[in-house]
Amino acid sequence: MPILSSFLALHPEIDIHCHLSDRNTNLIDNGIDVVIKIGHLPDSGLITKSLGMMRLVYCISPKLLSKHHPIRTPQDLKHYPGIQIALPMTPYFGLTKRNQSKFMLSNWIQTRLVVSTPEAAVSAAIEGTGVTSVFHYQAYDALCQGKLILILSHYESPPLPIHLLFNEKSLLPHRVRLFIDFLQKELSERIRVIGATTSFE
């Protein structure tokens, strides 16, 4: 949201309608100008601009970690409660030992809380409710503040690509082109900074 606020401050003549969803969205049918999507893209005929890559990370509060068994492998999660995010399109809970077989977090942990948003999962994890899995940017502030720490980094799935998508079959309005250029510059830098910060574990 800070990036949108910055754009609005620079362009008081432009309004933004922001819709947050984890579902696939048809730009043309829904009258949407621009979509930001995390994950591998099917061939849609849309114009795409790469913004970078995003890790799917595993987080716990230092308070909870100090009360239980150290976490060095997925098997150690059996000592901990879990927080699950009930989203239809998000690849949460996958653990992959690099160059080895895939683990599923749900196989190793007892889910005590199911929430509908990553923000709720991060909030609950900060309170010590359990271990959760979110995209790196979703936990970034809590990690920087020391409210959460990363675990099992060596078991993370490969990072996922982030793209801007838009339809350019007809001439884009100037306001949309301004927005696309602004998002590509600001989001690419933000994603780069998040990806370069690794000292949370």
Short mmCIF file of C-alpha atoms in Angstrom, two decimals:
data_model
loop_
_atom_site.label_atom_id
_atom_site.label_comp_id
_atom_site.label_asym_id
_atom_site.label_seq_id
_atom_site.Cartn_x
_atom_site.Cartn_y
_atom_site.Cartn_z
CA MET A 1 0.00 0.00 0.00
CA PRO A 2 2.81 2.54 0.59
CA ILE A 3 3.72 2.29 -3.11
CA LEU A 4 0.13 3.04 -4.13
CA SER A 5 0.01 5.97 -1.73
CA SER A 6 3.23 7.34 -3.24
CA PHE A 7 1.79 7.10 -6.75
CA LEU A 8 -1.43 8.86 -5.70
CA ALA A 9 0.58 11.66 -4.08
CA LEU A 10 2.51 12.16 -7.33
CA HIS A 11 -0.64 12.04 -9.50
CA PRO A 12 -3.60 13.69 -7.74
CA GLU A 13 -5.57 13.56 -11.00
CA ILE A 14 -5.58 9.73 -10.99
CA ASP A 15 -7.69 7.44 -8.79
CA ILE A 16 -6.97 3.77 -8.05
CA HIS A 17 -9.37 0.93 -7.31
CA CYS A 18 -7.29 -1.85 -5.70
CA HIS A 19 -8.73 -5.36 -5.43
CA LEU A 20 -6.79 -7.93 -3.39
CA SER A 21 -7.51 -11.51 -4.39
CA ASP A 22 -5.76 -14.87 -4.55
CA ARG A 23 -7.90 -16.04 -7.47
CA ASN A 24 -7.16 -15.94 -11.18
CA THR A 25 -8.73 -12.81 -12.65
CA ASN A 26 -9.74 -12.06 -16.23
CA LEU A 27 -8.53 -8.53 -16.94
CA ILE A 28 -10.84 -7.82 -19.87
CA ASP A 29 -14.04 -9.32 -18.44
CA ASN A 30 -13.53 -7.54 -15.12
CA GLY A 31 -12.39 -4.20 -16.50
CA ILE A 32 -8.99 -4.44 -14.77
CA ASP A 33 -6.02 -2.49 -16.11
CA VAL A 34 -3.11 -4.13 -14.28
CA VAL A 35 -2.56 -7.33 -12.28
CA ILE A 36 0.40 -8.28 -10.05
CA LYS A 37 0.79 -12.04 -9.86
CA ILE A 38 3.13 -14.35 -7.96
CA GLY A 39 3.76 -17.73 -9.56
CA HIS A 40 4.38 -19.32 -12.91
CA LEU A 41 2.14 -17.94 -15.65
CA PRO A 42 0.12 -19.85 -18.22
CA ASP A 43 0.15 -18.55 -21.81
CA SER A 44 -2.59 -15.91 -21.67
CA GLY A 45 -1.71 -13.54 -24.48
CA LEU A 46 -1.22 -10.72 -21.97
CA ILE A 47 1.83 -8.48 -21.80
CA THR A 48 4.06 -9.36 -18.83
CA LYS A 49 6.86 -7.50 -17.09
CA SER A 50 9.10 -9.32 -14.63
CA LEU A 51 9.47 -7.77 -11.17
CA GLY A 52 11.73 -10.34 -9.55
CA MET A 53 11.48 -13.51 -7.48
CA MET A 54 9.85 -14.16 -4.11
CA ARG A 55 10.64 -16.81 -1.48
CA LEU A 56 8.04 -18.77 0.42
CA VAL A 57 9.40 -18.72 3.98
CA TYR A 58 8.65 -20.43 7.30
CA CYS A 59 8.37 -18.29 10.42
CA ILE A 60 8.05 -18.64 14.17
CA SER A 61 8.17 -16.23 17.09
CA PRO A 62 11.36 -16.35 19.17
CA LYS A 63 9.15 -16.73 22.24
CA LEU A 64 7.56 -19.94 20.95
CA LEU A 65 10.85 -21.35 19.67
CA SER A 66 12.47 -20.90 23.07
CA LYS A 67 9.80 -23.07 24.72
CA HIS A 68 10.20 -26.16 22.54
CA HIS A 69 12.59 -28.41 20.69
CA PRO A 70 15.07 -26.73 18.25
CA ILE A 71 13.92 -26.82 14.60
CA ARG A 72 16.60 -28.19 12.27
CA THR A 73 14.54 -30.50 10.01
CA PRO A 74 10.83 -30.80 9.12
CA GLN A 75 10.59 -33.73 11.55
CA ASP A 76 11.24 -31.29 14.41
CA LEU A 77 7.95 -29.53 13.61
CA LYS A 78 6.04 -32.32 15.35
CA HIS A 79 6.78 -30.48 18.60
CA TYR A 80 5.00 -27.32 17.38
CA PRO A 81 1.48 -26.10 16.55
CA GLY A 82 0.83 -24.79 13.05
CA ILE A 83 -1.06 -21.90 11.47
CA GLN A 84 -2.59 -22.69 8.09
CA ILE A 85 -3.80 -20.23 5.46
CA ALA A 86 -6.96 -21.37 3.68
CA LEU A 87 -6.43 -19.78 0.27
CA PRO A 88 -7.44 -21.45 -3.01
CA MET A 89 -4.49 -20.54 -5.21
CA THR A 90 -1.53 -20.11 -2.87
CA PRO A 91 1.17 -22.82 -2.70
CA TYR A 92 1.65 -22.63 1.07
CA PHE A 93 3.05 -25.43 3.22
CA GLY A 94 5.45 -26.99 0.71
CA LEU A 95 8.92 -27.88 2.00
CA THR A 96 11.60 -29.05 -0.41
CA LYS A 97 15.03 -30.21 0.68
CA ARG A 98 17.27 -28.77 -2.03
CA ASN A 99 17.97 -31.43 -4.67
CA GLN A 100 16.05 -33.99 -2.61
CA SER A 101 12.48 -35.19 -2.08
CA LYS A 102 9.61 -32.85 -1.29
CA PHE A 103 8.11 -32.53 2.18
CA MET A 104 4.71 -31.11 3.06
CA LEU A 105 4.44 -29.00 6.18
CA SER A 106 1.02 -30.49 6.93
CA ASN A 107 2.66 -33.92 7.23
CA TRP A 108 4.89 -32.79 10.07
CA ILE A 109 2.86 -30.31 12.07
CA GLN A 110 -0.47 -30.21 13.88
CA THR A 111 -2.59 -27.34 12.56
CA ARG A 112 -4.14 -25.49 15.49
CA LEU A 113 -5.41 -22.42 13.64
CA VAL A 114 -6.75 -21.87 10.11
CA VAL A 115 -7.02 -18.29 8.87
CA SER A 116 -8.12 -16.71 5.60
CA THR A 117 -5.29 -14.19 5.03
CA PRO A 118 -1.50 -14.14 5.29
CA GLU A 119 -1.76 -11.00 7.44
CA ALA A 120 -3.76 -12.94 10.03
CA ALA A 121 -1.24 -15.79 9.93
CA VAL A 122 1.67 -13.41 10.53
CA SER A 123 -0.19 -11.72 13.39
CA ALA A 124 -0.97 -15.05 15.04
CA ALA A 125 2.62 -16.23 14.58
CA ILE A 126 3.90 -13.07 16.28
CA GLU A 127 1.65 -13.89 19.26
CA GLY A 128 3.28 -17.33 19.50
CA THR A 129 0.28 -19.31 18.23
CA GLY A 130 2.38 -21.47 15.91
CA VAL A 131 4.60 -21.90 12.87
CA THR A 132 3.36 -20.46 9.61
CA SER A 133 4.35 -20.25 5.95
CA VAL A 134 4.01 -16.99 4.00
CA PHE A 135 5.72 -15.13 1.21
CA HIS A 136 8.85 -13.32 2.35
CA TYR A 137 7.40 -9.83 1.82
CA GLN A 138 4.38 -10.66 4.00
CA ALA A 139 6.57 -11.35 7.04
CA TYR A 140 9.33 -8.88 6.19
CA ASP A 141 8.44 -6.13 8.66
CA ALA A 142 7.97 -8.60 11.54
CA LEU A 143 11.30 -10.23 10.66
CA CYS A 144 13.10 -6.87 10.60
CA GLN A 145 11.60 -6.02 13.99
CA GLY A 146 12.67 -9.35 15.50
CA LYS A 147 9.07 -10.38 16.14
CA LEU A 148 9.53 -13.44 13.89
CA ILE A 149 12.53 -15.47 12.79
CA LEU A 150 13.00 -17.73 9.78
CA ILE A 151 13.31 -21.50 10.10
CA LEU A 152 14.09 -24.34 7.69
CA SER A 153 15.58 -22.09 5.00
CA HIS A 154 17.38 -25.08 3.47
CA TYR A 155 14.00 -26.75 2.91
CA GLU A 156 12.31 -23.89 1.09
CA SER A 157 10.76 -24.45 -2.32
CA PRO A 158 12.39 -22.53 -5.20
CA PRO A 159 11.43 -18.82 -5.28
CA LEU A 160 8.47 -17.91 -7.46
CA PRO A 161 8.46 -15.23 -10.19
CA ILE A 162 6.46 -12.02 -9.79
CA HIS A 163 4.98 -10.32 -12.86
CA LEU A 164 2.95 -7.33 -13.88
CA LEU A 165 0.26 -8.32 -16.38
CA PHE A 166 -1.74 -6.04 -18.64
CA ASN A 167 -3.54 -6.08 -21.97
CA GLU A 168 -1.87 -4.05 -24.71
CA LYS A 169 -3.95 -5.09 -27.72
CA SER A 170 -5.22 -1.54 -27.85
CA LEU A 171 -3.43 1.69 -26.96
CA LEU A 172 -3.10 1.98 -23.19
CA PRO A 173 -4.43 5.17 -21.59
CA HIS A 174 -1.65 7.48 -20.41
CA ARG A 175 -2.69 7.05 -16.76
CA VAL A 176 -2.31 3.27 -17.03
CA ARG A 177 1.10 3.56 -18.69
CA LEU A 178 2.23 5.90 -15.90
CA PHE A 179 1.03 3.42 -13.30
CA ILE A 180 2.72 0.44 -14.97
CA ASP A 181 6.06 2.25 -15.26
CA PHE A 182 5.86 3.40 -11.63
CA LEU A 183 4.97 -0.07 -10.33
CA GLN A 184 7.73 -1.76 -12.30
CA LYS A 185 10.38 0.60 -10.93
CA GLU A 186 9.20 0.75 -7.31
CA LEU A 187 8.18 -2.89 -6.87
CA SER A 188 11.32 -4.25 -8.53
CA GLU A 189 13.46 -2.26 -6.09
CA ARG A 190 11.33 -3.30 -3.09
CA ILE A 191 11.51 -6.97 -4.08
CA ARG A 192 15.28 -6.67 -4.59
CA VAL A 193 15.74 -5.20 -1.09
CA ILE A 194 13.59 -7.90 0.52
CA GLY A 195 15.44 -10.66 -1.31
CA ALA A 196 18.83 -9.25 -0.33
CA THR A 197 17.94 -9.27 3.39
CA THR A 198 18.70 -12.74 4.71
CA SER A 199 19.95 -12.32 8.28
CA PHE A 200 16.74 -13.27 10.07
CA GLU A 201 17.45 -16.88 11.04
#
